[in-house]
mmCIF file of C-alpha atoms and ligand atoms in Angstrom:
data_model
loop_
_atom_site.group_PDB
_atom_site.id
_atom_site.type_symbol
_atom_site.label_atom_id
_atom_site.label_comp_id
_atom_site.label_asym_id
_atom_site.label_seq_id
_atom_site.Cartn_x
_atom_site.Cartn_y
_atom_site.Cartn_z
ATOM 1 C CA UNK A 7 5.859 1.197 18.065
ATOM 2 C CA UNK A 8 2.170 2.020 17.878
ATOM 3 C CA UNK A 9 0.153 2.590 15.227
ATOM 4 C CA UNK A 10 -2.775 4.652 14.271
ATOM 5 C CA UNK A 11 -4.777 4.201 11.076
ATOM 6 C CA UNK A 12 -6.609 7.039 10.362
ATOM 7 C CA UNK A 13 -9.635 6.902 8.289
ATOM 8 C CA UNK A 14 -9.684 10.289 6.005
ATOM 9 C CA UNK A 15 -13.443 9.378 4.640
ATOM 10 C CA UNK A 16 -12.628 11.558 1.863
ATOM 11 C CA UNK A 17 -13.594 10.520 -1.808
ATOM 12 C CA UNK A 18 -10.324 8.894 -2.425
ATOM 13 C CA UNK A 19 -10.740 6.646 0.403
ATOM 14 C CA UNK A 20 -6.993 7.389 1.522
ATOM 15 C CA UNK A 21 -6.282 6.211 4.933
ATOM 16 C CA UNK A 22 -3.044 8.599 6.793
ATOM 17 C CA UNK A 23 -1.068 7.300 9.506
ATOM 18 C CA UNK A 24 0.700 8.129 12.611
ATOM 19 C CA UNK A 25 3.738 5.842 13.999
ATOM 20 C CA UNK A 26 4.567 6.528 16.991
ATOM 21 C CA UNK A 27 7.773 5.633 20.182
ATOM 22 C CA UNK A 28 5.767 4.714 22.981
ATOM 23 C CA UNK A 29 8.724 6.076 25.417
ATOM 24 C CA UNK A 30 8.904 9.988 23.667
ATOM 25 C CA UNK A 31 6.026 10.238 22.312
ATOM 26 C CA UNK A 32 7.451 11.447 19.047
ATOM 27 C CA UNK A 33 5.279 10.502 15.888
ATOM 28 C CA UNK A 34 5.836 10.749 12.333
ATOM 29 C CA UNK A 35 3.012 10.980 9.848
ATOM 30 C CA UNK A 36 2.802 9.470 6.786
ATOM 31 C CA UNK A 37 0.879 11.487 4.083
ATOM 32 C CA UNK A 38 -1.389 13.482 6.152
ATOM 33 C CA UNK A 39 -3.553 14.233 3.844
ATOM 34 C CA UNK A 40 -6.487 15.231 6.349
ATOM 35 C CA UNK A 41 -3.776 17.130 8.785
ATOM 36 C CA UNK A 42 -6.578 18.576 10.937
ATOM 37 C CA UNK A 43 -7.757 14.758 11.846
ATOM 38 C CA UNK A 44 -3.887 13.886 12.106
ATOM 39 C CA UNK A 45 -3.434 16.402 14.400
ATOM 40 C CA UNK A 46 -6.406 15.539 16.630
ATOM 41 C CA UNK A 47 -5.172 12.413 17.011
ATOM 42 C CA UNK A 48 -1.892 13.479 18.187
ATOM 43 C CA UNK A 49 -3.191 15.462 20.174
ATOM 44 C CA UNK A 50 -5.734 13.354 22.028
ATOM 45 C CA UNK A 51 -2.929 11.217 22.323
ATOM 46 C CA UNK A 52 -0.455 13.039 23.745
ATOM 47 C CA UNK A 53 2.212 12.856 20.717
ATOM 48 C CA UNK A 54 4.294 15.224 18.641
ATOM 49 C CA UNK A 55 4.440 15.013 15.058
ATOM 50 C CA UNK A 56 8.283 15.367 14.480
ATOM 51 C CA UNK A 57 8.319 14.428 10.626
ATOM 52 C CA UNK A 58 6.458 13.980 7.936
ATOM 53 C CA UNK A 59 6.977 10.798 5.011
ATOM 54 C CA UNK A 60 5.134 11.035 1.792
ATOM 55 C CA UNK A 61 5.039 7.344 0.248
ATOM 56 C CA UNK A 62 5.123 9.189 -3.404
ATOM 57 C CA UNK A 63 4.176 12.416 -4.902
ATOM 58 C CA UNK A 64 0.467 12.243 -5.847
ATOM 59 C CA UNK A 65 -1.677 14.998 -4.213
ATOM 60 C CA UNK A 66 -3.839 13.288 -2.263
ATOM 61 C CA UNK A 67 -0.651 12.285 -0.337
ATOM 62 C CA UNK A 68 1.258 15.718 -0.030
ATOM 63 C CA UNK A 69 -1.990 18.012 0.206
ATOM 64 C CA UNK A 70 -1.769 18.209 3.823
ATOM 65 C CA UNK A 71 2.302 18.920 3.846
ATOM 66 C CA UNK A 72 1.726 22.169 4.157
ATOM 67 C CA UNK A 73 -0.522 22.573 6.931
ATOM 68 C CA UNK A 74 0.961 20.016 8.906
ATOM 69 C CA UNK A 75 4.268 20.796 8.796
ATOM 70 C CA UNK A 76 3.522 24.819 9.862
ATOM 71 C CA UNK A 77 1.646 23.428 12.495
ATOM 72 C CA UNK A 78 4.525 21.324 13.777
ATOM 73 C CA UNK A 79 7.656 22.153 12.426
ATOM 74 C CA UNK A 80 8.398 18.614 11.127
ATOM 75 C CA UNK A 81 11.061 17.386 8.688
ATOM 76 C CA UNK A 82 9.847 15.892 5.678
ATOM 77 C CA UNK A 83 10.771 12.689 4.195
ATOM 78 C CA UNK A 84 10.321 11.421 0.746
ATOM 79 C CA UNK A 85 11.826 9.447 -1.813
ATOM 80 C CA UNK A 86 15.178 10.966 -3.532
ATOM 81 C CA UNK A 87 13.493 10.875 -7.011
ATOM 82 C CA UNK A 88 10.911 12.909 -5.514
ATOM 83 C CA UNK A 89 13.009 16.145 -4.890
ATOM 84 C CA UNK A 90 11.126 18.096 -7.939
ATOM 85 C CA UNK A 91 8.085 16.871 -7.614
ATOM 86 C CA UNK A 92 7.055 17.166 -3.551
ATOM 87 C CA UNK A 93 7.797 20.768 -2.260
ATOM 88 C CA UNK A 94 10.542 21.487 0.912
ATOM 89 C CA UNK A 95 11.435 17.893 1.074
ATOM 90 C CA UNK A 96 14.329 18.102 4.431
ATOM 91 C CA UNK A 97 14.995 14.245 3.450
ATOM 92 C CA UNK A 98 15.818 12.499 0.356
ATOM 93 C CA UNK A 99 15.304 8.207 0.994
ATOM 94 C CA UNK A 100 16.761 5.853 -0.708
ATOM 95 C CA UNK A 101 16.878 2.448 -0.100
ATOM 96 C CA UNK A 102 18.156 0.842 2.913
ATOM 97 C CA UNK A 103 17.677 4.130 4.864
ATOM 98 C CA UNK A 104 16.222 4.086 7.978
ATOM 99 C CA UNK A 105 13.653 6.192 9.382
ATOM 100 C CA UNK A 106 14.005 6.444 13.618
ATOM 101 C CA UNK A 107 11.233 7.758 15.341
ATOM 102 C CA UNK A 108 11.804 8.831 18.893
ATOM 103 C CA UNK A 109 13.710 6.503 20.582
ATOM 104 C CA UNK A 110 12.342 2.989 20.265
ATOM 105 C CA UNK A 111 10.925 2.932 16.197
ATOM 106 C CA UNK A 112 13.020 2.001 13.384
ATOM 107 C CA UNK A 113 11.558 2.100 9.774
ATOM 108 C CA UNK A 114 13.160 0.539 6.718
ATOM 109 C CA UNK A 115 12.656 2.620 3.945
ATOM 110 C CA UNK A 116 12.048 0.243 0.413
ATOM 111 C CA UNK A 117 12.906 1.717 -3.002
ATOM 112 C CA UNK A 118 9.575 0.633 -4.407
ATOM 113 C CA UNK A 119 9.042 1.699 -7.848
ATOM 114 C CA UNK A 120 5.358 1.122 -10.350
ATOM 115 C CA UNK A 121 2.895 3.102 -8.717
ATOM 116 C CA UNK A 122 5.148 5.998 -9.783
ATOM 117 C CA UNK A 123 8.699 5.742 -10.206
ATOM 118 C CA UNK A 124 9.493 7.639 -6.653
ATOM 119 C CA UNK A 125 7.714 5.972 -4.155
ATOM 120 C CA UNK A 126 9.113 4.376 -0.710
ATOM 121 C CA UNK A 127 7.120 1.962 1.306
ATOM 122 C CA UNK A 128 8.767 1.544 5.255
ATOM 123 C CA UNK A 129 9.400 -1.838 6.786
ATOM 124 C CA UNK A 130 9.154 -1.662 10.499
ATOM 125 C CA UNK A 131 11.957 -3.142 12.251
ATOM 126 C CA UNK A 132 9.961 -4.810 14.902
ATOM 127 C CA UNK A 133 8.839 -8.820 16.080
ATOM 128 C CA UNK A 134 6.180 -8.423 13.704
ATOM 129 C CA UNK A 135 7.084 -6.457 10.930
ATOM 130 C CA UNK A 136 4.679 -3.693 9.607
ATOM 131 C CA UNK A 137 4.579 -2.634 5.618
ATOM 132 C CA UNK A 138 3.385 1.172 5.335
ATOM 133 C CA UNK A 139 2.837 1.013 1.424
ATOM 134 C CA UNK A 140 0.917 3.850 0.089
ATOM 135 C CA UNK A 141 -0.267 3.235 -3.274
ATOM 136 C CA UNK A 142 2.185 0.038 -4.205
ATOM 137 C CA UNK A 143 0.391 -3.024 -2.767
ATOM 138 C CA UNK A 144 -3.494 -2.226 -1.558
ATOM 139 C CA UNK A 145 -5.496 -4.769 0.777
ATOM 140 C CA UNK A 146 -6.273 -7.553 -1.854
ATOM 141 C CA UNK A 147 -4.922 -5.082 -4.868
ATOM 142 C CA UNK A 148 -2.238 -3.578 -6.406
ATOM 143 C CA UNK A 149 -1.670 0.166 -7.224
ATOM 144 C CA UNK A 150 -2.314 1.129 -10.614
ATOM 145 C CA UNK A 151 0.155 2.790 -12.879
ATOM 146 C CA UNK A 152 -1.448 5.629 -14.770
ATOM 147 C CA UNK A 153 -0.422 8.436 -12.642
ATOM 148 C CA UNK A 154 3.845 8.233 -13.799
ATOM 149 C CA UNK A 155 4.672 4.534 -12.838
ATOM 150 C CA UNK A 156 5.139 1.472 -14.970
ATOM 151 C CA UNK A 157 3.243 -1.935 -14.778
ATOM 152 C CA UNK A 158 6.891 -4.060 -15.782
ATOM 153 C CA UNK A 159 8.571 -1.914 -12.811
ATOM 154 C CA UNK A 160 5.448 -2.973 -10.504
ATOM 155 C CA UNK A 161 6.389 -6.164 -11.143
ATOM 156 C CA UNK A 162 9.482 -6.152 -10.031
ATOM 157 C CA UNK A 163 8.809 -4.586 -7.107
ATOM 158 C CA UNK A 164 6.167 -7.621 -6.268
ATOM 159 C CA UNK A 165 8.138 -10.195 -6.770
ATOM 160 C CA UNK A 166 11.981 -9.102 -5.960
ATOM 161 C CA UNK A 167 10.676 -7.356 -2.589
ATOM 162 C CA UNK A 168 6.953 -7.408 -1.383
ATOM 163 C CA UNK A 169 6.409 -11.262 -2.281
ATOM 164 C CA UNK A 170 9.968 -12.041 0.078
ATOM 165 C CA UNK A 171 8.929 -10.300 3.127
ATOM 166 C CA UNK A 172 7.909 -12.465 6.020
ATOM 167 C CA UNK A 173 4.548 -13.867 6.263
ATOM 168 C CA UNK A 174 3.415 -12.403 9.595
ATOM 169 C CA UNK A 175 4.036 -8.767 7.810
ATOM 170 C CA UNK A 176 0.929 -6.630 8.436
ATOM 171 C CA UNK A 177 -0.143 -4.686 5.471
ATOM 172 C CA UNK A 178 -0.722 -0.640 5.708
ATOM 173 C CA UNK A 179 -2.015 0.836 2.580
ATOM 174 C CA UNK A 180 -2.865 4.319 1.413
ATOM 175 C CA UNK A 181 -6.209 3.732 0.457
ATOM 176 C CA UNK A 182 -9.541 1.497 1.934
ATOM 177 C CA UNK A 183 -10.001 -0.618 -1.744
ATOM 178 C CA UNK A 184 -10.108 -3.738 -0.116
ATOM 179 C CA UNK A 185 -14.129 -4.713 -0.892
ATOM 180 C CA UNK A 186 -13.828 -3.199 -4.692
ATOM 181 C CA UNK A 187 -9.949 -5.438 -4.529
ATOM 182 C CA UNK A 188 -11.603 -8.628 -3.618
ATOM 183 C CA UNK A 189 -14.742 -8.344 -6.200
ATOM 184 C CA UNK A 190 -11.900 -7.879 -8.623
ATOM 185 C CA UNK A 191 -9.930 -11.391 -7.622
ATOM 186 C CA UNK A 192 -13.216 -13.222 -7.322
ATOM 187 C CA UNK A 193 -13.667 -12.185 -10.995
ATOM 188 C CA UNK A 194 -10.842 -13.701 -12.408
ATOM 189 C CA UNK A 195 -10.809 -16.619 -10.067
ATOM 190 C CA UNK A 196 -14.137 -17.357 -9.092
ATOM 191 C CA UNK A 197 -13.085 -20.537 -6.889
ATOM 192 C CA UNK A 198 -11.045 -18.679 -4.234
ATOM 193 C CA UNK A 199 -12.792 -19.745 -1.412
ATOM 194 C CA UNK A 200 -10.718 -16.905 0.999
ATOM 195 C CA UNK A 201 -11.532 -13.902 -1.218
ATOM 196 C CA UNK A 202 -15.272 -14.810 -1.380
ATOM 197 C CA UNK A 203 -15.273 -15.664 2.973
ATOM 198 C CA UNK A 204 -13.599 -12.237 3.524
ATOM 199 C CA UNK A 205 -15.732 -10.715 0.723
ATOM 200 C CA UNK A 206 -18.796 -12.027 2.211
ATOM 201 C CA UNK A 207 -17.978 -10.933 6.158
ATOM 202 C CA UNK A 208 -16.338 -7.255 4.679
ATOM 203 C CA UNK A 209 -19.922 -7.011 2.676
ATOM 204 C CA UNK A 210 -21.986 -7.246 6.246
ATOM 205 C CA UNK A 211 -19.544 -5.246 8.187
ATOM 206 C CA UNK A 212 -17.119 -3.377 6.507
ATOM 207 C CA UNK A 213 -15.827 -0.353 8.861
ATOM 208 C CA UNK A 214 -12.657 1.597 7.181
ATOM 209 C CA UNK A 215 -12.546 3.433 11.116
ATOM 210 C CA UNK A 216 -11.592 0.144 12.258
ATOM 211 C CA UNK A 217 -9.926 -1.599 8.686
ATOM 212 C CA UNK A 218 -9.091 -4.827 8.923
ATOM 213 C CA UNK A 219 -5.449 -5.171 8.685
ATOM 214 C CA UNK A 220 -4.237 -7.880 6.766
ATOM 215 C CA UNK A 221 -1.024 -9.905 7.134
ATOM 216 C CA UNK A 222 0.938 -11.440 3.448
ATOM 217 C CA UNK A 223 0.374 -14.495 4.080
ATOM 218 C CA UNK A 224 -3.942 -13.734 3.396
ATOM 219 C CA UNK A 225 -2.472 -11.229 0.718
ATOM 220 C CA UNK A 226 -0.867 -14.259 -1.091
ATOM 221 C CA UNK A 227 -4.692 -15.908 -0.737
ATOM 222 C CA UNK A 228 -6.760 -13.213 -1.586
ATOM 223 C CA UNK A 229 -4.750 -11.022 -3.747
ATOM 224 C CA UNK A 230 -4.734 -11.812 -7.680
ATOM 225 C CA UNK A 231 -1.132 -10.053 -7.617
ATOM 226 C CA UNK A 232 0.217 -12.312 -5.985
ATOM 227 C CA UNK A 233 -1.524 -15.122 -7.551
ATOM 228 C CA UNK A 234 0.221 -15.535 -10.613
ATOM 229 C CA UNK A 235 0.557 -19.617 -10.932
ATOM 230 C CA UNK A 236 -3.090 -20.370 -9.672
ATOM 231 C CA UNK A 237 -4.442 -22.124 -12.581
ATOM 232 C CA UNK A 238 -7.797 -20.793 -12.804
ATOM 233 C CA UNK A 239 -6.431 -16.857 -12.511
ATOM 234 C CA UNK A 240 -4.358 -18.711 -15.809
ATOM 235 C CA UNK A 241 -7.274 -20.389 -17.363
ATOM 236 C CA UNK A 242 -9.822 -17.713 -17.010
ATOM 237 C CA UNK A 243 -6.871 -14.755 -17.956
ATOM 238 C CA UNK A 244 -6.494 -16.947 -21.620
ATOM 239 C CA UNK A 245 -9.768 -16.426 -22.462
ATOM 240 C CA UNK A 246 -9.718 -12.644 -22.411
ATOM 241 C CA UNK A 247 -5.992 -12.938 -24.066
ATOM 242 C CA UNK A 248 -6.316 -15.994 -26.328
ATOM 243 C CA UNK A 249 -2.414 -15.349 -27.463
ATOM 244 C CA UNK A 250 -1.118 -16.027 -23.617
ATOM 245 C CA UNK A 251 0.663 -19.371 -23.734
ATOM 246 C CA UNK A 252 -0.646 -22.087 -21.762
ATOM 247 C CA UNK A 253 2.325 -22.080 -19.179
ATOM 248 C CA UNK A 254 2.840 -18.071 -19.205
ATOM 249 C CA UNK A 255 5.373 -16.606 -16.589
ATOM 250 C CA UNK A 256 4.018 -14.915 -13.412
ATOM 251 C CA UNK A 257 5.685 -11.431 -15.083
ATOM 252 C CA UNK A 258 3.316 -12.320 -18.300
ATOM 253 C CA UNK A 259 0.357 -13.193 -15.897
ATOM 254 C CA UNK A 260 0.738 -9.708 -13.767
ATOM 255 C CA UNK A 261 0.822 -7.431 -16.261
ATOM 256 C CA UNK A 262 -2.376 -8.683 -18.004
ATOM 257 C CA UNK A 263 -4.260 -8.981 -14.848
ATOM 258 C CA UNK A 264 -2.926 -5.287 -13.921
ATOM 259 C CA UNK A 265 -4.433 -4.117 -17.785
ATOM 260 C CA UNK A 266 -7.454 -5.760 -17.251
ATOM 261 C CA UNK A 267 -7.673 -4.455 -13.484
ATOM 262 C CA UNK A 268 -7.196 -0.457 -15.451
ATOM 263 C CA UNK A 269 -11.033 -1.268 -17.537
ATOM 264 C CA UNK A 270 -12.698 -3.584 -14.622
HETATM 265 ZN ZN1 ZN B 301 -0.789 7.494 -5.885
HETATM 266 ZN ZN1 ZN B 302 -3.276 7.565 -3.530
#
């Protein structure tokens, strides 16, 4: 399997990505937002773009559908919630699908539901797994649900799925937040020594062309998501909600830090 990040440098930050089978050179895209730099890069690298997944239905992840798929005739994937909302869908996911690409890439599709109530993340199927995750679980962040999702359902997707995926997992998102993600954990726990080290190097040399791609075990040290028992995310989380018991569960903890995360 390879993989290309692509960098959209649009406002949104989004990043788009192409996964490709090294033997036929067949590639699927995933939200190709900027299809004219997706197809450039399939180009210069010799691939075809046979399909087409959209992580969820928000525009800035089907606005290049259109373009890319007349310029390449691929199918297009997205979750099976999705059928209304994402135009000429060929694909309907659920969970436990799998996605093949060409002859040598298998993705696991992941019912993923909080960013909006449709939204599939894909779990490679290789040695070291790879997480394509859209808007669900950002570098150091999680998505936010304003846009149709829920924070409880976010939750539930954290802990029942993203938190019991193997450490070595590298992390894909659909957007570059991590630098904004980090300030954010550093605020509500000001003694995480990894967050402010990463924070610090990102700060002299941050270059979203060449992200740094982070695996879950750093998520699990730098992300306040997944930091729901650390004592000072506890302490410092009671003082902005005085009425949060003293031993709160990690569901309790994640849905305050995600309100607070919707006004930081
Ligand atoms: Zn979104
Ligand atoms: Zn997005």
């Amino acid at each position: 399997m390879i993989v290309e990040q692509i960098w959209t440098g649009n406002a949104y930050r989004n990043f788009n990505y192409l996964i490709a089978c090294p033997e036929s050179g067949e590639a699927l895209a995933i939200d190709p937002l900027d299809h004219k730099k997706c197809l450039g890069r399939a180009r210069d690298k010799g691939w075809q773009i046979t399909q087409v997944l959209n992580t969820h239905e928000h525009p800035d992840h089907t606005g290049g559908n259109g373009a890319m798929i007349e310029a390449t005739g691929a199918k297009l994937l997205a979750h099976a919630n999705a059928q209304r909302s994402i135009k000429g869908m060929d694909v309907a996911l659920n969970a436990g699908d799998v996605v093949k690409v060409g002859k040598t890439v298998e993705l696991l599709a992941l019912d993923t539901p909080g960013h909006t109530m449709a939204h599939v993340c894909l779990l490679s199927q290789t040695e070291t797994p790879a997480l394509f995750c859209g808007d669900t679980l950002f570098n150091a962040g999680a998505g936010n649900c304003h846009g149709g999702g829920h924070p409880d359902e976010l939750y539930q997707t954290f802990a029942s799925q993203l938190d019991q995926l193997p450490e070595n997992t590298l992390v894909y998102p659909g957007h570059d937040y991590i630098t904004n993600n980090l300030a954010f954990t550093l605020d509500r726990e000001p003694d995480n020594e990894a967050a402010a080290a990463l924070l610090k190097e990102l700060e002299a040399n941050h270059d979203p062309d060449a992200a740094l791609v982070t695996s879950m075990a750093q998520e699990k040290e730098i992300n306040t998501f997944f930091r729901l028992t650390s004592r000072t995310v506890i302490d410092r989380l009671r003082e902005a909600f005085p009425d949060l018991p003293d031993e709160p569960t990690p569901h309790e903890v994640f849905l305050k830090l995600r309100e607070l995360r919707n006004s930081w």
